[in-house]
Amino acid sequence: MSYSFTEKKRIRKSFAKRKGALPVPFLLSTQLESYSAFLQAWTPAEQRKNEGLQAAFNSIFPVESHNKFARLDFVSYQLGMPPFDVRECHQRGLTYASPLRARVRLTILDKESSKPKVKEVKEQEVYMGEIPLMTNTGSFVINGTERVIVSQLHRSPGVFFEHDRGKTHSSGKLLFSARVIPYRGSWLDFEFDAKDFVYFRIDRRRKLPATILLKSLGYTPEQILAMFFQFDTFHFGKKGIQFEVVPERLRGEIARFDIEGKGGKLIVAKDKRITVRHIREMQEAGIDKLTVAEDFLVGRVLANNLVDKDSGEIIANANDEITETLLETLKQAGIAKIQTLYTNELDQGAYISQTLRMDETTDLWTARVAIYRMMRPGEPPTEDAVEGLFNGLFFNEERYNLSAVGRMKFNRRVGRTELTGANTLSNEDIVEVVKILVELRNGRGEIDDIDHLGNRRVRAVGELAENQFRVGLARVERAVKERLGQAEADNLMPHDLINAKPISAAVKEFFGSSQLSQFMDQTNPLAEVTHKRRISALGPGGLTRERAGFEVRDVHPTHYGRVCPIETPEGPNIGLINSLALYARTNEYGFIETPYRRVAKSRATDEVDYLSAIEEGNFTIAQANAELDKKGHFTNDIVSARQHNEFVLAEPENIEYMDVAPAQVVSVAASLIPFLEHDDANRALMGANMQRQAVPVLRAEKALVGTGIERTVAVDSGTAVQAWRGGRVDYVDSGRIVVRVNDEETVAGEVGVDIYNLTKYTRSNQNTNINQRPLVRVGDVIARGDVVADGASTDMGELALGQNMMIAFMPW
């Protein structure tokens, strides 16, 4: 093993039984990558992805005037150089930020022309305010103080099905509900009540029968019944009423008459319950029609409208209950065939049918008016207002955004193979949700676990900043719309139309006073790293301390390798503020992933796959401490593993993945505790939290026993200074190191000298001492990445919290 320059000065003996399959990743990558994707500062304008600032601009522009004769288009944006560097911003009490300029194009159409004809086009760069920049260590300098934007763990957009656990009604009956949560827009809820009627709510307002929503989408009662029910068919003939039998549907029913097979063989006697054996016998006997008495039809529900052939008049409507009087009318009208709804008490409830009967609306218009009155009570329902409100609820991209994540989760939940699609809801989407809800009530399917990490996603800095920037842009859009009408008359330029103040104010407000923008915990390097890797369920759009119950705070099986089960505060925030596990990362959708070694034919390979909580449930995963031979084969016949989030004992040939390291389960702070597995969980929690409170001393003292991650924490926190390039040390004093760079690492035309200015006796946010000390001497040869200077609480490039105690041991 090759040692770096500082590692050679203090060689550590590793007692690890096996080498890790994966080195510890860069600890601040979540923050840095997220904000870099938000800015896309170094990406050419035409190659930028539709995310971050680019997505915010695209969602607001183009802006059109009310008369449609002027339009403002967004072309591109660029970030200028920050006027001051980080150190100067600290000293002067300024914000470390870049000026943002957007190139916009104003197009004015000719009003006199009969066809749309362009009169003039003006393009200009417009100042859009300042965007704070992230330092190399993942923090922001706002008004001279360092702040951290904590990532938020919130409920993923998509569709969720749950029940009330029998708490609502005194009978303890389970009331099922479904909720469609968009990224931006109105929430749509469906729910059962104690009488088994299906209702819907928009934005938790007054509930209405669910069939009103289906009618407002353009479905007729006949179509609604056809979507949710199977039909029984009856023929009226000279021999009486013939019933088309589907034997499977008779299971569990009590026979109202003798059922006989061919040759008069009795299969089911009257008043006996029909069993699976009876059904098999009926199928073998080939019974497909039965002659039934008229009273067999009474009480059944019609599936279609019945029309008199002669007069064209509707005799009976779909969803009407058949009575003896109605039967007589049908006979007299010469109806030859009717279809009724197939329902039973066990697994085919008549929920939609009975809701439809309760629903007083008659057609699409009355249904939409009912929704309008619920959303805007007291306002008169004019045609334009009703149409505008209804189409704006779930079908307009400007007001409703399910997002790529929401669409993926929605499609996966309703059983579609295609995971992409429109970001608004379709009629089919709404019908699918109601169908699954009815199936749950019928006893088929499973509800969702909202604490599963497959149903919760991380909003990192970039996404939070983008949302805030979009809020500022939306305020600007309103003002621009007003001014665009005067653009031609007053000969205005684009910069006259756009006022950057609302954008700056929204961004300033977020970075300065948001609940997720926090004063950085800078007591020691570990406190810094932990703060940047923190995940909070609180904040705007998240939970509140008072409302959060026990389940949300509890450790969930999907936390394994994703969120640390140990490190969380002890007070009212317990379980709501967590720490990212050591190897965890977030994927493109914001779900937390953790790495696993692939196992092929009972042998652990060096291939590593990152799995999200959703994907992990499909595999059998062995633990990191499973014994392997030199070639990587499992040595034991039975291995402790996890399957469907449960601990099981599995045979080696059934194992598909294996943990990459034992420390994978815990966070950075917990993985710094030696022999953590021997600690009591409560004390480990206190230990992990209290390490962050260790005050740096003037002479840091190395830990005698470590866990091997001390160097990583010291370097990744940015406290210890790393060499940018290799070379020979030319000059060293207490505040400055000069390195002559190796020829092969220099670029033509540059000086070839790296100068490291060290921080001397500076105050941290918590009033502790930050002081960097050089570790190299003149003439030393260093390589890229070597530690050249120690910082607060580091010793020879290793994290060194606290002091080693001198103990006198007196055995008598």
mmCIF file of C-alpha atoms in Angstrom, residues 14 95 109 242 249 262 264 327 454 492 530 539 571 577 583 609 620 639 669 734 738:
data_model
loop_
_atom_site.group_PDB
_atom_site.id
_atom_site.type_symbol
_atom_site.label_atom_id
_atom_site.label_comp_id
_atom_site.label_asym_id
_atom_site.label_seq_id
_atom_site.Cartn_x
_atom_site.Cartn_y
_atom_site.Cartn_z
ATOM 1 C CA SER A 14 -5.408 -1.597 10.435
ATOM 2 C CA THR A 95 -22.656 37.866 0.497
ATOM 3 C CA LEU A 109 -46.308 42.038 -33.789
ATOM 4 C CA GLN A 242 -82.592 -17.334 -19.138
ATOM 5 C CA ARG A 249 -69.381 -15.800 -9.687
ATOM 6 C CA LYS A 262 -77.607 -32.918 -17.856
ATOM 7 C CA GLY A 264 -81.511 -34.195 -14.319
ATOM 8 C CA LEU A 327 -90.215 -6.101 -14.848
ATOM 9 C CA GLY A 454 -39.332 4.754 -1.442
ATOM 10 C CA LEU A 492 -39.525 50.150 -24.368
ATOM 11 C CA THR A 530 -22.460 16.518 9.871
ATOM 12 C CA GLY A 539 -39.343 23.175 7.006
ATOM 13 C CA GLY A 571 -35.219 16.632 22.158
ATOM 14 C CA ILE A 577 -33.707 15.419 11.866
ATOM 15 C CA TYR A 583 -21.999 5.597 1.685
ATOM 16 C CA ASP A 609 -24.655 -1.321 -7.695
ATOM 17 C CA THR A 620 -31.812 -10.962 -0.961
ATOM 18 C CA VAL A 639 -25.967 -16.677 5.766
ATOM 19 C CA ALA A 669 -20.203 10.772 13.426
ATOM 20 C CA SER A 734 3.226 29.964 9.703
ATOM 21 C CA VAL A 738 4.749 28.045 -1.632
#
